[in-house]
Amino acid sequence: MRIVICYLSFVICHLSFVICYLSFVICHLLFVICHWSLVIGHLSFVV
């Protein structure tokens, strides 16, 4: 029984890590998209 609880806690910890990593990747992608849209907008404003 203790092994099952340990395994479940490990799975939950791994899932939370994966969710945190995915949210970090999504945040990074949004930042890159926002940065490039600002750059393109600035370039189009200059041109």
Coordinates of C-alpha atoms in Angstrom, one line a residue:
M1 CA 0.0 0.0 0.0
R2 CA 2.8 2.4 0.9
I3 CA 4.4 1.7 -2.5
V4 CA 1.2 2.7 -4.3
I5 CA 1.0 5.9 -2.4
C6 CA 4.6 6.7 -3.2
Y7 CA 4.0 5.9 -6.8
L8 CA 0.9 8.1 -6.9
S9 CA 2.7 11.0 -5.3
F10 CA 5.5 10.5 -7.8
V11 CA 3.0 10.6 -10.7
I12 CA 1.3 13.7 -9.3
C13 CA 4.6 15.4 -8.9
H14 CA 5.6 14.5 -12.4
L15 CA 2.3 15.8 -13.8
S16 CA 2.6 19.0 -12.0
F17 CA 6.1 19.4 -13.4
V18 CA 4.9 18.7 -16.9
I19 CA 2.1 21.2 -16.5
C20 CA 4.5 23.8 -15.1
Y21 CA 6.9 23.2 -18.0
L22 CA 4.1 23.5 -20.6
S23 CA 2.8 26.7 -19.1
F24 CA 6.4 28.0 -19.2
V25 CA 6.7 27.0 -22.9
I26 CA 3.3 28.7 -23.7
C27 CA 4.3 31.8 -21.9
H28 CA 7.6 31.9 -23.8
L29 CA 5.8 31.4 -27.1
L30 CA 3.4 34.2 -26.2
F31 CA 6.4 36.5 -25.3
V32 CA 8.1 35.7 -28.6
I33 CA 4.9 36.3 -30.6
C34 CA 4.3 39.6 -28.8
H35 CA 8.0 40.6 -29.3
W36 CA 7.9 39.9 -33.0
S37 CA 4.5 41.7 -33.5
L38 CA 6.0 44.7 -31.8
V39 CA 9.1 44.5 -34.0
I40 CA 7.0 44.1 -37.2
G41 CA 4.7 47.0 -36.0
H42 CA 7.7 49.2 -35.4
L43 CA 9.2 48.4 -38.7
S44 CA 6.0 49.0 -40.6
F45 CA 5.6 52.3 -38.7
V46 CA 9.2 53.3 -39.6
V47 CA 8.7 52.3 -43.3

